[in-house]
PDB file of C-alpha atoms and ligand atoms in Angstrom:
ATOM      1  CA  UNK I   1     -24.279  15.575 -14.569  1.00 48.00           C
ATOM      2  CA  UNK I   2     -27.831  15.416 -13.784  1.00 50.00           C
ATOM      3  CA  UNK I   3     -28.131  11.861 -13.095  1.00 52.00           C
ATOM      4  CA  UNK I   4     -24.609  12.853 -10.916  1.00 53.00           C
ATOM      5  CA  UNK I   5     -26.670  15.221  -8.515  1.00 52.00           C
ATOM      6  CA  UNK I   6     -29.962  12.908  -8.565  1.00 51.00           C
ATOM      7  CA  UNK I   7     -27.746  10.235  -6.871  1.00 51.00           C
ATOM      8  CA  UNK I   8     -26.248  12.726  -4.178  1.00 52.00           C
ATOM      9  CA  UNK I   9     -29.453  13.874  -3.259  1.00 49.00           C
ATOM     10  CA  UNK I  10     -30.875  10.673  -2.907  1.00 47.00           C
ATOM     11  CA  UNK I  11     -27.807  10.065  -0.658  1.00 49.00           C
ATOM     12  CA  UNK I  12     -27.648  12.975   1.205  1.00 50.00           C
ATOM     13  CA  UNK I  13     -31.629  12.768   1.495  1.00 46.00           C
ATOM     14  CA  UNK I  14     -31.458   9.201   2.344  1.00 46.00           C
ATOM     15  CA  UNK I  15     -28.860  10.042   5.009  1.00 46.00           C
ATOM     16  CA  UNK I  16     -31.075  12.530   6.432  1.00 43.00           C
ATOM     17  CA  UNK I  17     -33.552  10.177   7.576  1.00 41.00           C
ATOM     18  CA  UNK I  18     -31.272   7.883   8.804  1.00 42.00           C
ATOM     19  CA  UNK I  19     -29.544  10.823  11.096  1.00 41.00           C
ATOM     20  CA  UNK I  20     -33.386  11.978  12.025  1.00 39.00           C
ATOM     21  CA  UNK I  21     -35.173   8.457  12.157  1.00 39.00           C
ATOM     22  CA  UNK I  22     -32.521   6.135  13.306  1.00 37.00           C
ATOM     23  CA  UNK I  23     -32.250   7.805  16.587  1.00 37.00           C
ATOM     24  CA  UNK I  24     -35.926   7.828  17.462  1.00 40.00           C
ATOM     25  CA  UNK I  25     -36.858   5.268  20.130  1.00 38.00           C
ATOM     26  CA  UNK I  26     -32.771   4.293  20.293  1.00 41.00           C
ATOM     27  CA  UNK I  27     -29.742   5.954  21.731  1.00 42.00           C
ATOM     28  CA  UNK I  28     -27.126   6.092  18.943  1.00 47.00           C
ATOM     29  CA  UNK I  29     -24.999   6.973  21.570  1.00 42.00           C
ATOM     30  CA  UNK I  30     -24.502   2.982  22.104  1.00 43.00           C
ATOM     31  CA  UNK I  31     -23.087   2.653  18.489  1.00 47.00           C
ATOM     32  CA  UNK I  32     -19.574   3.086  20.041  1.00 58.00           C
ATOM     33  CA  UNK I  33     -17.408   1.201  16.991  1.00 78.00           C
ATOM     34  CA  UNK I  34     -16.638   3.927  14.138  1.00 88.00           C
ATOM     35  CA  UNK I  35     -17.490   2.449  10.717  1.00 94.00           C
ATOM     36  CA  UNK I  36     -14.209   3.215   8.735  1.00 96.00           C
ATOM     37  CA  UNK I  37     -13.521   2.038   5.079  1.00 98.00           C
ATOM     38  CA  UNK I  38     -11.467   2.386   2.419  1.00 98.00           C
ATOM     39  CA  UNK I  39     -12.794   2.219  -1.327  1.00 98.00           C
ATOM     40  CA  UNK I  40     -10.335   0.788  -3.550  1.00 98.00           C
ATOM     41  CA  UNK I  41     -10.501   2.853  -7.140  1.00 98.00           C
ATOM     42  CA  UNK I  42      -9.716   1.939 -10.636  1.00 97.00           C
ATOM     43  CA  UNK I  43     -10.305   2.284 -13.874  1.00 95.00           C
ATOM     44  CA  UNK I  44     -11.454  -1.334 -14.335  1.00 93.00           C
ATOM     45  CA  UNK I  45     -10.820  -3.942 -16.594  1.00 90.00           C
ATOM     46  CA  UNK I  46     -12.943  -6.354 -18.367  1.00 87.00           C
ATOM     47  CA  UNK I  47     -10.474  -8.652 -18.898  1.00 85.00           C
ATOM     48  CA  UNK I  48     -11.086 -11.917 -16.539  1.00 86.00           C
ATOM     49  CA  UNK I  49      -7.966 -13.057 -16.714  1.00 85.00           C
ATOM     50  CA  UNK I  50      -6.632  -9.459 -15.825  1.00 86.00           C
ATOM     51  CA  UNK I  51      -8.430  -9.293 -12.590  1.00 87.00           C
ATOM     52  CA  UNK I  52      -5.728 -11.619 -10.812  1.00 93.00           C
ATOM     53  CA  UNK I  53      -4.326  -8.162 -10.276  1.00 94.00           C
ATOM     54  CA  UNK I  54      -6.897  -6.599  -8.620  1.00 95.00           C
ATOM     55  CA  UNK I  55      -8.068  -9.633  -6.607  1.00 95.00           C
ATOM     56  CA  UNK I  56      -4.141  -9.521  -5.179  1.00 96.00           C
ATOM     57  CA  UNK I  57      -4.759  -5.461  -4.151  1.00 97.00           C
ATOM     58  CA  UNK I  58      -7.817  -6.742  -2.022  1.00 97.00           C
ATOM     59  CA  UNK I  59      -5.977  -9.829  -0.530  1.00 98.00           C
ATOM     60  CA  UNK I  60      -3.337  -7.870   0.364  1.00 98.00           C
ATOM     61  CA  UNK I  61      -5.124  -4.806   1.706  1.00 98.00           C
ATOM     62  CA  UNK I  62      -7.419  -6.868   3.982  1.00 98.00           C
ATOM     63  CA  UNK I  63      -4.306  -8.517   5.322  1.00 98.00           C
ATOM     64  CA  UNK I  64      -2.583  -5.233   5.874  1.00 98.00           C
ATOM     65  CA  UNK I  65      -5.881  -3.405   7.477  1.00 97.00           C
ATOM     66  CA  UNK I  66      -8.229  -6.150   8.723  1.00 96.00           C
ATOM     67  CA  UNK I  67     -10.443  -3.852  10.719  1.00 94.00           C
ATOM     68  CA  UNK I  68     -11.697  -1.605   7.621  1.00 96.00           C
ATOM     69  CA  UNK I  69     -14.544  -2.545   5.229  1.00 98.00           C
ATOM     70  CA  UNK I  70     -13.053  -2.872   1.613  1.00 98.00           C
ATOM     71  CA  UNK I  71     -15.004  -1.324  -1.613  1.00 98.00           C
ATOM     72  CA  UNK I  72     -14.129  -1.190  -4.903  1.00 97.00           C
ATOM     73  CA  UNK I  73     -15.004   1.359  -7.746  1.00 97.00           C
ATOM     74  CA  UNK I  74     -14.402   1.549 -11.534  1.00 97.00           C
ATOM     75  CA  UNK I  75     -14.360   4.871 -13.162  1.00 95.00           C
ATOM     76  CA  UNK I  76     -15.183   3.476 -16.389  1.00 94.00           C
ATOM     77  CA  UNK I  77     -18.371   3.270 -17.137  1.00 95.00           C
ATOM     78  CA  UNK I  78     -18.000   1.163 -20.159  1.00 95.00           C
ATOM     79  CA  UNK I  79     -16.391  -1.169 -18.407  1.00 95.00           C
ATOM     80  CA  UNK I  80     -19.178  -1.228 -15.663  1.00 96.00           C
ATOM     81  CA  UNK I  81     -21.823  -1.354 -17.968  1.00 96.00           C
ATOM     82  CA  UNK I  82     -19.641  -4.519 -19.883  1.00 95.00           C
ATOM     83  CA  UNK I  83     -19.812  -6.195 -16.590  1.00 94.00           C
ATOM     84  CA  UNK I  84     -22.951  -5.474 -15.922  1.00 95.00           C
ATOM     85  CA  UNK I  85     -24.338  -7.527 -18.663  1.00 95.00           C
ATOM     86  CA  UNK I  86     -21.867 -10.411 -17.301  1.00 93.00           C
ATOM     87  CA  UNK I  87     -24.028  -9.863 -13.618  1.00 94.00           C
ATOM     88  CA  UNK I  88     -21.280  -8.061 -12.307  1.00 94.00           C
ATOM     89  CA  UNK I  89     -21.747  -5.447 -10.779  1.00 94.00           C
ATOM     90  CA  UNK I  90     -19.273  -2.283 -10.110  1.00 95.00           C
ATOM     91  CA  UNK I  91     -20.239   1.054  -8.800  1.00 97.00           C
ATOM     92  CA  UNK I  92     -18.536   4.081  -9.941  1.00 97.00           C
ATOM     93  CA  UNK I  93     -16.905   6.095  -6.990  1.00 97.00           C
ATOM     94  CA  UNK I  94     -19.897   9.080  -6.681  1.00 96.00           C
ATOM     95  CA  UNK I  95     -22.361   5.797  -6.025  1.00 96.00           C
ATOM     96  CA  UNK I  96     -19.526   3.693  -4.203  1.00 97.00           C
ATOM     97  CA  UNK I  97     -19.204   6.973  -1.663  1.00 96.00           C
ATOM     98  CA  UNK I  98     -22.969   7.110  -1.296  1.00 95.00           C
ATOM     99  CA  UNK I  99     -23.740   3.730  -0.692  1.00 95.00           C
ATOM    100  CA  UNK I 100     -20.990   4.180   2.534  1.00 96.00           C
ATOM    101  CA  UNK I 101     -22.311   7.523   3.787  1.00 94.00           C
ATOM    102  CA  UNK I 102     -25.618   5.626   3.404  1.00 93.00           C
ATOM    103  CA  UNK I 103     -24.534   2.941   5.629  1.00 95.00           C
ATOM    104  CA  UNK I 104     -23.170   5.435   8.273  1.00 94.00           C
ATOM    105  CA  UNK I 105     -19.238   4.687   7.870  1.00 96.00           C
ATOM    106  CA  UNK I 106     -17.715   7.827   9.208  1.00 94.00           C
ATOM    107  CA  UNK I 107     -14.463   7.426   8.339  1.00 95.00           C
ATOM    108  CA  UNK I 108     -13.656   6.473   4.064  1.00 97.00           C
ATOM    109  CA  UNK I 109      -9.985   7.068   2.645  1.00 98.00           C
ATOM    110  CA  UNK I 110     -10.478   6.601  -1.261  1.00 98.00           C
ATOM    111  CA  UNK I 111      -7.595   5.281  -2.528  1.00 98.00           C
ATOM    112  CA  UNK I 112      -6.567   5.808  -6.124  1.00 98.00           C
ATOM    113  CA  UNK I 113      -5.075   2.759  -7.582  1.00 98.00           C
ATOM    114  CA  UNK I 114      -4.358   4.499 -10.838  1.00 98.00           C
ATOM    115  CA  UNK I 115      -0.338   4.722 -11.896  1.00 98.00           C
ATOM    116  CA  UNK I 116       0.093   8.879 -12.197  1.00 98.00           C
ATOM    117  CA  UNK I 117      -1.906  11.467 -10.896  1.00 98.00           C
ATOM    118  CA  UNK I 118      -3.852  12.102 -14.304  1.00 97.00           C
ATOM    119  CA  UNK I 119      -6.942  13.480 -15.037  1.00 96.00           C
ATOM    120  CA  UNK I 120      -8.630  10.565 -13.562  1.00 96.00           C
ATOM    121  CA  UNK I 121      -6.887  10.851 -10.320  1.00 97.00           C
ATOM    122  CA  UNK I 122      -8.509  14.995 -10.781  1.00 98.00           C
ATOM    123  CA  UNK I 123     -11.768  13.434 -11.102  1.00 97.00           C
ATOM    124  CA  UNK I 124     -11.225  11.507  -8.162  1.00 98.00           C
ATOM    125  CA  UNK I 125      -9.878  14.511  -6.600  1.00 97.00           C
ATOM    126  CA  UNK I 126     -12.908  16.642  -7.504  1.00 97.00           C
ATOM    127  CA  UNK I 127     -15.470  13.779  -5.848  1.00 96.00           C
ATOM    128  CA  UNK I 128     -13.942  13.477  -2.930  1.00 96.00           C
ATOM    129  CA  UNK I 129     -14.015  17.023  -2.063  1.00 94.00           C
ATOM    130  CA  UNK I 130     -17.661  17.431  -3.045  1.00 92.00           C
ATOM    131  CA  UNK I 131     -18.105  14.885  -0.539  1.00 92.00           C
ATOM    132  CA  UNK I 132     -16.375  16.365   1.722  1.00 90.00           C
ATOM    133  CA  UNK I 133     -18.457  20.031   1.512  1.00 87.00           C
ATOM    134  CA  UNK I 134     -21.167  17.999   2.700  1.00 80.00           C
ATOM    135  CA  UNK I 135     -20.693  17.993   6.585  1.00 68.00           C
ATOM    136  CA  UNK I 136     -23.629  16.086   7.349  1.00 69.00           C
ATOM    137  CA  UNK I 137     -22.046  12.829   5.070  1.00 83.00           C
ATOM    138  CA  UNK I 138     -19.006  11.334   5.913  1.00 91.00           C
ATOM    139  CA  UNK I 139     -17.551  12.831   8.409  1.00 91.00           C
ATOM    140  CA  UNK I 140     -13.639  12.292   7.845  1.00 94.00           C
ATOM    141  CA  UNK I 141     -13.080  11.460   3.788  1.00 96.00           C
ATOM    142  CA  UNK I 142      -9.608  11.363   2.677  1.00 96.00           C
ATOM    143  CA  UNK I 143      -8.021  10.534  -0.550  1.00 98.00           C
ATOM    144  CA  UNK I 144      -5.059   7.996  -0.930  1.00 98.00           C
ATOM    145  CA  UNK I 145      -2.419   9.140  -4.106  1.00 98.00           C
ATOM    146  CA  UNK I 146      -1.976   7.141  -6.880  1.00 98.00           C
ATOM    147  CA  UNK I 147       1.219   4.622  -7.478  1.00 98.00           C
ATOM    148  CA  UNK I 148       4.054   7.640  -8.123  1.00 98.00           C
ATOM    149  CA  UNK I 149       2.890  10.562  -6.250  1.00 95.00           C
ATOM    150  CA  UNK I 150       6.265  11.693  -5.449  1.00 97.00           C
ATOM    151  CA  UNK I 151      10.146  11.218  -5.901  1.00 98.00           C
ATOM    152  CA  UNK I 152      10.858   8.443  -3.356  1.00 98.00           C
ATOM    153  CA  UNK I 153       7.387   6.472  -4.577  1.00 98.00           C
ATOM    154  CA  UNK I 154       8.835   6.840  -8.489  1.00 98.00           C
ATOM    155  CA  UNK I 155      12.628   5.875  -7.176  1.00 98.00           C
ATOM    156  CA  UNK I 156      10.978   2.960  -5.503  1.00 98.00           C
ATOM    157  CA  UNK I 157       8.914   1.465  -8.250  1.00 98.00           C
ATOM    158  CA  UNK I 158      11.600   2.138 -10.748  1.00 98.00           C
ATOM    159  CA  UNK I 159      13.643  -0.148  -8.516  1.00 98.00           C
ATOM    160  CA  UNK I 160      10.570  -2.518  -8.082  1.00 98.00           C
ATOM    161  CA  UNK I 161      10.171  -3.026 -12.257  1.00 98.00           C
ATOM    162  CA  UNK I 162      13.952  -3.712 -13.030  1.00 98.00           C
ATOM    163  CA  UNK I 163      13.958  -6.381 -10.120  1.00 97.00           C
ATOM    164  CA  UNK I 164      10.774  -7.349 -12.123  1.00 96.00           C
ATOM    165  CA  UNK I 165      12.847  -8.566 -14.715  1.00 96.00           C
ATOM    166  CA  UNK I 166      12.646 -12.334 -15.553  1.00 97.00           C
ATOM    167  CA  UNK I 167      15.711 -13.847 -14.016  1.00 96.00           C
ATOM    168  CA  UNK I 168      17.103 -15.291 -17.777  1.00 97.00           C
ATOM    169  CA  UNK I 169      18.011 -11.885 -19.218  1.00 97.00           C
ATOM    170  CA  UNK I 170      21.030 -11.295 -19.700  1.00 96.00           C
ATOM    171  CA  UNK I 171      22.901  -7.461 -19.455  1.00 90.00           C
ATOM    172  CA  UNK I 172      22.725  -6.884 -23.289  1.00 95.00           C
ATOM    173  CA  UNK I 173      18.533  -8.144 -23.442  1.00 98.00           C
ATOM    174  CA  UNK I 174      16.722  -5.073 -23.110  1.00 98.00           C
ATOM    175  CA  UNK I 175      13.609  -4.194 -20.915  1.00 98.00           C
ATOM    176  CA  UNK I 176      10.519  -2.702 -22.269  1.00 98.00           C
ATOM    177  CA  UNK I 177       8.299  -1.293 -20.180  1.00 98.00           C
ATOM    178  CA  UNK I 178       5.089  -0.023 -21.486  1.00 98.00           C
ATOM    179  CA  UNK I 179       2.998   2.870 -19.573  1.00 98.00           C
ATOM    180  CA  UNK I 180      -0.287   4.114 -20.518  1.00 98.00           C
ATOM    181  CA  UNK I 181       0.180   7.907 -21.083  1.00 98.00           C
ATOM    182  CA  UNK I 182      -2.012  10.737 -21.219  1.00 97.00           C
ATOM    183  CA  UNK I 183      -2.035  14.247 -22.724  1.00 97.00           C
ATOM    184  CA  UNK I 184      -2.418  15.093 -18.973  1.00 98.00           C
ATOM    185  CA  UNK I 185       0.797  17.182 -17.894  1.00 98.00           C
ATOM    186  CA  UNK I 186       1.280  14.604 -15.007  1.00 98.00           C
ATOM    187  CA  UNK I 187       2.818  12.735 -18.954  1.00 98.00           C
ATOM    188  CA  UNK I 188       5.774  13.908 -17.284  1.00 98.00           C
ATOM    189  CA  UNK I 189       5.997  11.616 -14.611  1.00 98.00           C
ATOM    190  CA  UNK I 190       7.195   8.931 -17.387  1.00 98.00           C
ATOM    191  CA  UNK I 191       9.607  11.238 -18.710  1.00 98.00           C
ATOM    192  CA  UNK I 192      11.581  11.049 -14.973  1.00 98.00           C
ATOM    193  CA  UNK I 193      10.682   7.168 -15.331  1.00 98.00           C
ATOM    194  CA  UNK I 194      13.100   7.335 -17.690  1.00 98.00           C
ATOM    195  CA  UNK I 195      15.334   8.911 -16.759  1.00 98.00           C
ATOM    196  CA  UNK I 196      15.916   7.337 -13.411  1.00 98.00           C
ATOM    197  CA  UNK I 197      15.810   3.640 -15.486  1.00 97.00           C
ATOM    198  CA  UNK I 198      18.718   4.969 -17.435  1.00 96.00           C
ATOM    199  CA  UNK I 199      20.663   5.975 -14.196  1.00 97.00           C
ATOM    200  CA  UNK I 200      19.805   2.099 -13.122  1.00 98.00           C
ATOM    201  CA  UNK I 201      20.118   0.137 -15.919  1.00 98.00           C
ATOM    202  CA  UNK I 202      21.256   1.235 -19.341  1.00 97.00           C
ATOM    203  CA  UNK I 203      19.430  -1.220 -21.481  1.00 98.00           C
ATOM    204  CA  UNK I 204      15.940  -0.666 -19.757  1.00 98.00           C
ATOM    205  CA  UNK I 205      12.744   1.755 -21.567  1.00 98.00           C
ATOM    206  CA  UNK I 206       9.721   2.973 -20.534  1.00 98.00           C
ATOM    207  CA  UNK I 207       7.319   3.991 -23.684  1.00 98.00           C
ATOM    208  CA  UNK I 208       3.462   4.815 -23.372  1.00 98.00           C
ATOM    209  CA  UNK I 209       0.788   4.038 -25.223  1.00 97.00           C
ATOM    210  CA  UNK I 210      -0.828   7.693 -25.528  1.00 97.00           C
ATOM    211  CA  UNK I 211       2.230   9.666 -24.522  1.00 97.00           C
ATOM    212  CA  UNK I 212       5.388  10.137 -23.700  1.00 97.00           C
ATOM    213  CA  UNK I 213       7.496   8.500 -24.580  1.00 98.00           C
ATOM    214  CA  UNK I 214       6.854   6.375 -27.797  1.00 98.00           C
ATOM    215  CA  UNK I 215       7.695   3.254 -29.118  1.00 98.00           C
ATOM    216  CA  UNK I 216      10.086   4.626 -31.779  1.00 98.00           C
ATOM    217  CA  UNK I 217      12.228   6.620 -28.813  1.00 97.00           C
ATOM    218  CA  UNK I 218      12.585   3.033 -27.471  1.00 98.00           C
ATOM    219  CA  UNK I 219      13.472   1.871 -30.968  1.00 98.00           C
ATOM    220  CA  UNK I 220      16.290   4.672 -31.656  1.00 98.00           C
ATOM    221  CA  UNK I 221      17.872   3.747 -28.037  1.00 97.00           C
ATOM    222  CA  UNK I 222      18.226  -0.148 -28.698  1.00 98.00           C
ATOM    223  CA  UNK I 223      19.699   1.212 -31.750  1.00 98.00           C
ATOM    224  CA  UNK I 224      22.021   2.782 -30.599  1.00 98.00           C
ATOM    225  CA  UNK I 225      22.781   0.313 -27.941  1.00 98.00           C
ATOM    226  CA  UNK I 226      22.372  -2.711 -30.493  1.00 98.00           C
ATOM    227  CA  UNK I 227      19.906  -4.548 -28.640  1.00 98.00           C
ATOM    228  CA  UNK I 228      18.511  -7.420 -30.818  1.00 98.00           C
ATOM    229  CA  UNK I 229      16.412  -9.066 -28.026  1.00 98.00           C
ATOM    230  CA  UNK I 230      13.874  -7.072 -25.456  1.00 98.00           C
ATOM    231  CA  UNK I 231      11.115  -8.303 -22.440  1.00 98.00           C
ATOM    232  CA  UNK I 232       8.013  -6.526 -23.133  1.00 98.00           C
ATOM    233  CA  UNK I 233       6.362  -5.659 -19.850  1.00 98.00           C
ATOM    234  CA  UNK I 234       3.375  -4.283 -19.082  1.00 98.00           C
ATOM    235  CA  UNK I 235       3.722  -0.889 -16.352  1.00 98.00           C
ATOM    236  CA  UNK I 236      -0.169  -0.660 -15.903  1.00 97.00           C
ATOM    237  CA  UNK I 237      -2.149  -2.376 -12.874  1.00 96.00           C
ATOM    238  CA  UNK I 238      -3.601  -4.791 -15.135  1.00 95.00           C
ATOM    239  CA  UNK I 239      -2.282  -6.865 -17.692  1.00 93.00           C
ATOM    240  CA  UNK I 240      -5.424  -6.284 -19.497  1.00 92.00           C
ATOM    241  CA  UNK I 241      -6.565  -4.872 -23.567  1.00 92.00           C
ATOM    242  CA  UNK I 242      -3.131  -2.795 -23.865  1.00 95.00           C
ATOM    243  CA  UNK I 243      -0.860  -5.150 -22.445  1.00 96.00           C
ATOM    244  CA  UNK I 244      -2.551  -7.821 -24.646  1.00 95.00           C
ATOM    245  CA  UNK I 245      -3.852  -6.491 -27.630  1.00 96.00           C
ATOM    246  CA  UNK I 246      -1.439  -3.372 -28.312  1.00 97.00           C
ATOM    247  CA  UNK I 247       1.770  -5.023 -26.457  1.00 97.00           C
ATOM    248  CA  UNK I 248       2.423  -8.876 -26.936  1.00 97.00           C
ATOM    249  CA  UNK I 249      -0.440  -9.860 -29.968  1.00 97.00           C
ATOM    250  CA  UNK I 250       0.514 -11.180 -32.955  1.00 97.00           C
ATOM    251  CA  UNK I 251      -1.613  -7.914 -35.187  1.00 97.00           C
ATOM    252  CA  UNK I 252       1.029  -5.755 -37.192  1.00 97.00           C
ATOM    253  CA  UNK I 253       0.481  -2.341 -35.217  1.00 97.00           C
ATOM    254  CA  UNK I 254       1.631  -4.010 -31.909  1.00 98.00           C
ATOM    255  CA  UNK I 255       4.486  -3.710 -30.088  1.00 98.00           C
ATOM    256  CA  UNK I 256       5.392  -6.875 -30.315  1.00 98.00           C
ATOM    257  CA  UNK I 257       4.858  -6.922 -34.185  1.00 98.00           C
ATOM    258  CA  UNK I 258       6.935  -3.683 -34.514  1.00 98.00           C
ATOM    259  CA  UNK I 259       9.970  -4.456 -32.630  1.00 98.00           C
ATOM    260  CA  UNK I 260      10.036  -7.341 -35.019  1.00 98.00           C
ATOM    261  CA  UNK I 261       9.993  -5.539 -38.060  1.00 98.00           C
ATOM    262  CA  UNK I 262      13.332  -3.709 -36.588  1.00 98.00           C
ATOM    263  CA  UNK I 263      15.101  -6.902 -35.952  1.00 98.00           C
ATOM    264  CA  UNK I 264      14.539  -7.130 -31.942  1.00 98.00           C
ATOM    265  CA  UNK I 265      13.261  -9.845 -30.773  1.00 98.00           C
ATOM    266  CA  UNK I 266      10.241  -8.751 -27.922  1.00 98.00           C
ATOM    267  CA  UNK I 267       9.617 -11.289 -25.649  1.00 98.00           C
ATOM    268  CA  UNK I 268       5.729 -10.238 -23.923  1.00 98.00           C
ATOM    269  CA  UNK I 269       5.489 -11.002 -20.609  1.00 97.00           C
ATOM    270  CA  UNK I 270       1.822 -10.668 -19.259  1.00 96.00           C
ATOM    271  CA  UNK I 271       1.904  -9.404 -15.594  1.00 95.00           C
ATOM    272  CA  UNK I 272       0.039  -6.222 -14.326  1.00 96.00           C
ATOM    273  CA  UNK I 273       2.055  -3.974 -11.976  1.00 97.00           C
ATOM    274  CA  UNK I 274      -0.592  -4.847  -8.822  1.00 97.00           C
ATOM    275  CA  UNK I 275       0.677  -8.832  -9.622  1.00 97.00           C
ATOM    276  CA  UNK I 276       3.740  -7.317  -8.055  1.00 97.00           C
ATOM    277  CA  UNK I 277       3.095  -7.606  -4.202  1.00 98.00           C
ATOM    278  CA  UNK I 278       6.037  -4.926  -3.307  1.00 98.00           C
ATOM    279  CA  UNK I 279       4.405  -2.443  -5.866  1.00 98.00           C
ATOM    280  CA  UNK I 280       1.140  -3.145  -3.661  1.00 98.00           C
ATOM    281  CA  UNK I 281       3.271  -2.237  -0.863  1.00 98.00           C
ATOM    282  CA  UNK I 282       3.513   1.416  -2.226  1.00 98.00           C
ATOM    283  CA  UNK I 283      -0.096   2.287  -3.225  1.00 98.00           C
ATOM    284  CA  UNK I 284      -1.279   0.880   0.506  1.00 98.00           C
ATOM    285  CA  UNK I 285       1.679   2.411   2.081  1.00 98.00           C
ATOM    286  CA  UNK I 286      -0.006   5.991   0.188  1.00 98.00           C
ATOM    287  CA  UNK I 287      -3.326   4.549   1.793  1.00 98.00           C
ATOM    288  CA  UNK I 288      -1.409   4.178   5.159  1.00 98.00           C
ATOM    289  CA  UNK I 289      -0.158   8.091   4.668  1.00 97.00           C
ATOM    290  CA  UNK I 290      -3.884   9.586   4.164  1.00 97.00           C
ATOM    291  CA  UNK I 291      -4.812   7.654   6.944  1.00 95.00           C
ATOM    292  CA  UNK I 292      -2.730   8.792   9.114  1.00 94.00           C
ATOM    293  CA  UNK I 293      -2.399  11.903   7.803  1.00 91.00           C
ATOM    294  CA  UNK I 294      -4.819  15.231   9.628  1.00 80.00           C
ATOM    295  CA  UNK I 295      -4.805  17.279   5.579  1.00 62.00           C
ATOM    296  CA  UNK I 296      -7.175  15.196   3.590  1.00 50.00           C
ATOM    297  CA  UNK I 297      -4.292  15.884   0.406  1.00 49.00           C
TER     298      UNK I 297
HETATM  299 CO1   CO L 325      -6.303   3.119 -22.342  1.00 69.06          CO
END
């Protein structure tokens, strides 16, 4: 927390003397272009071969707003400090957001790239809208919702995923989709996942690494529907550590290994979500919403 409020005084303080020096001798009055950005934010991944996903979010967001400055932010600070040592360097989104007021952009939608609104998505939440109490820093801040934010997003995506499916499987092959979870009530959210998969497609599961719900629900279902084959597939941004050490490796505790021990057959396929250009579509199309929107929630 401390080093937190050293780094927005040294922004806000920093700021000051740009709003107090940078006009002496100058008219700022000249500076007719508003500086607007948007600051892409995720948990992060260390995974090289994961960040195809997030190289694809900031392809296709340039394309889609080409006058707006794009940033990026990891709220994991393991993960920064891991990349850190590789010369890679992330900022997490307090030091992303005073790096822009810094540079004078007035106008900053943060966009949460996460899946759910968990209790990173609060976080994110929470530093916007200290951010926002300061009237002298950005001027108009406004935060973009994550990937299912509300019915019609989750209808979409659920849509998005079984089309997702690899063109081979065949009605009786199951699909296995595998969340992340959280002990966050937003949990929920992959609760009415499922149940709008099972409206769609019978044979098709979501399960969650740290939630709800598990593996062995999956299990009992292609029980009961005697499913002997399944595609594993990851439903995070990144195909990164779960989708390839806790889904598709070859150790006994993964998904993968477990199906196997049941008599399915799990066939791992190693795509993040934000691979999926149309699943893009919906977390810019939330970025298009704040943007336009005059509530910054
Ligand atoms: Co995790």
């Amino acid at each position: 927390m401390k080093k937190i409020l050293l780094v927005m005084v040294c922004a806000m303080f920093a700021n000051f003397l740009n709003a107090h020096c940078g006009g002496c001798g100058t008219s700022n009055k000249t500076e007719t272009k508003m500086k607007k950005a948007i600051l892409l934010v995720t948990f992060g991944t260390s995974e090289k071969s994961a960040r195809v996903s997030f190289e694809n979010i900031e392809k296709l967001a340039k394309k889609r707003f080409p006058n707006m400055e794009i940033r990026w932010a990891y709220t994991a600070k393991f993960i920064r400090k891991k990349l850190k040592k590789e010369g890679i360097i992330l900022d997490s989104p307090i030091l992303a957001l005073s790096k822009l007021a810094n540079e004078g952009y007035e106008s900053v939608i943060v966009q949460s790239l996460h899946t759910i609104p968990g209790s990173e998505f609060d976080e994110l939440s929470k530093t916007v809208a200290m951010f926002k109490h300061q009237k002298d820093n950005i001027a108009d801040i406004k935060i973009g919702k994550p990937l299912l934010a509300n019915y019609a997003n989750l209808d979409r995506v659920v849509d998005l995923m079984l089309q997702s499916a690899p063109k081979e499987r065949t009605k009786d092959e199951g699909l296995v989709f595998m969340g992340h979870g959280t002990h966050h009530y937003a949990n929920l959210i992959y609760v009415a996942f499922q149940a709008l998969l099972n409206d769609k497609d019978v044979n098709a599961f979501i399960g969650t690494v740290e939630g709800n719900p598990t593996l062995d629900d999956i299990i009992k279902k292609c029980k009961t529907n005697n499913i002997k084959k399944v595609y594993l597939i990851p439903f995070m941004s990144v195909a990164g550590d779960h989708a390839k050490n806790d889904m598709a490796s070859d150790e006994d505790d993964s998904w993968k290994s477990i199906l196997k021990k049941e008599g399915i057959l799990a066939i791992p396929i190693l795509k993040g979500t934000a691979e999926n250009d149309k699943i893009v579509d919906v977390w810019l199309d939330n970025c298009e919403k704040a943007m336009n929107s005059n509530h910054s929630h």
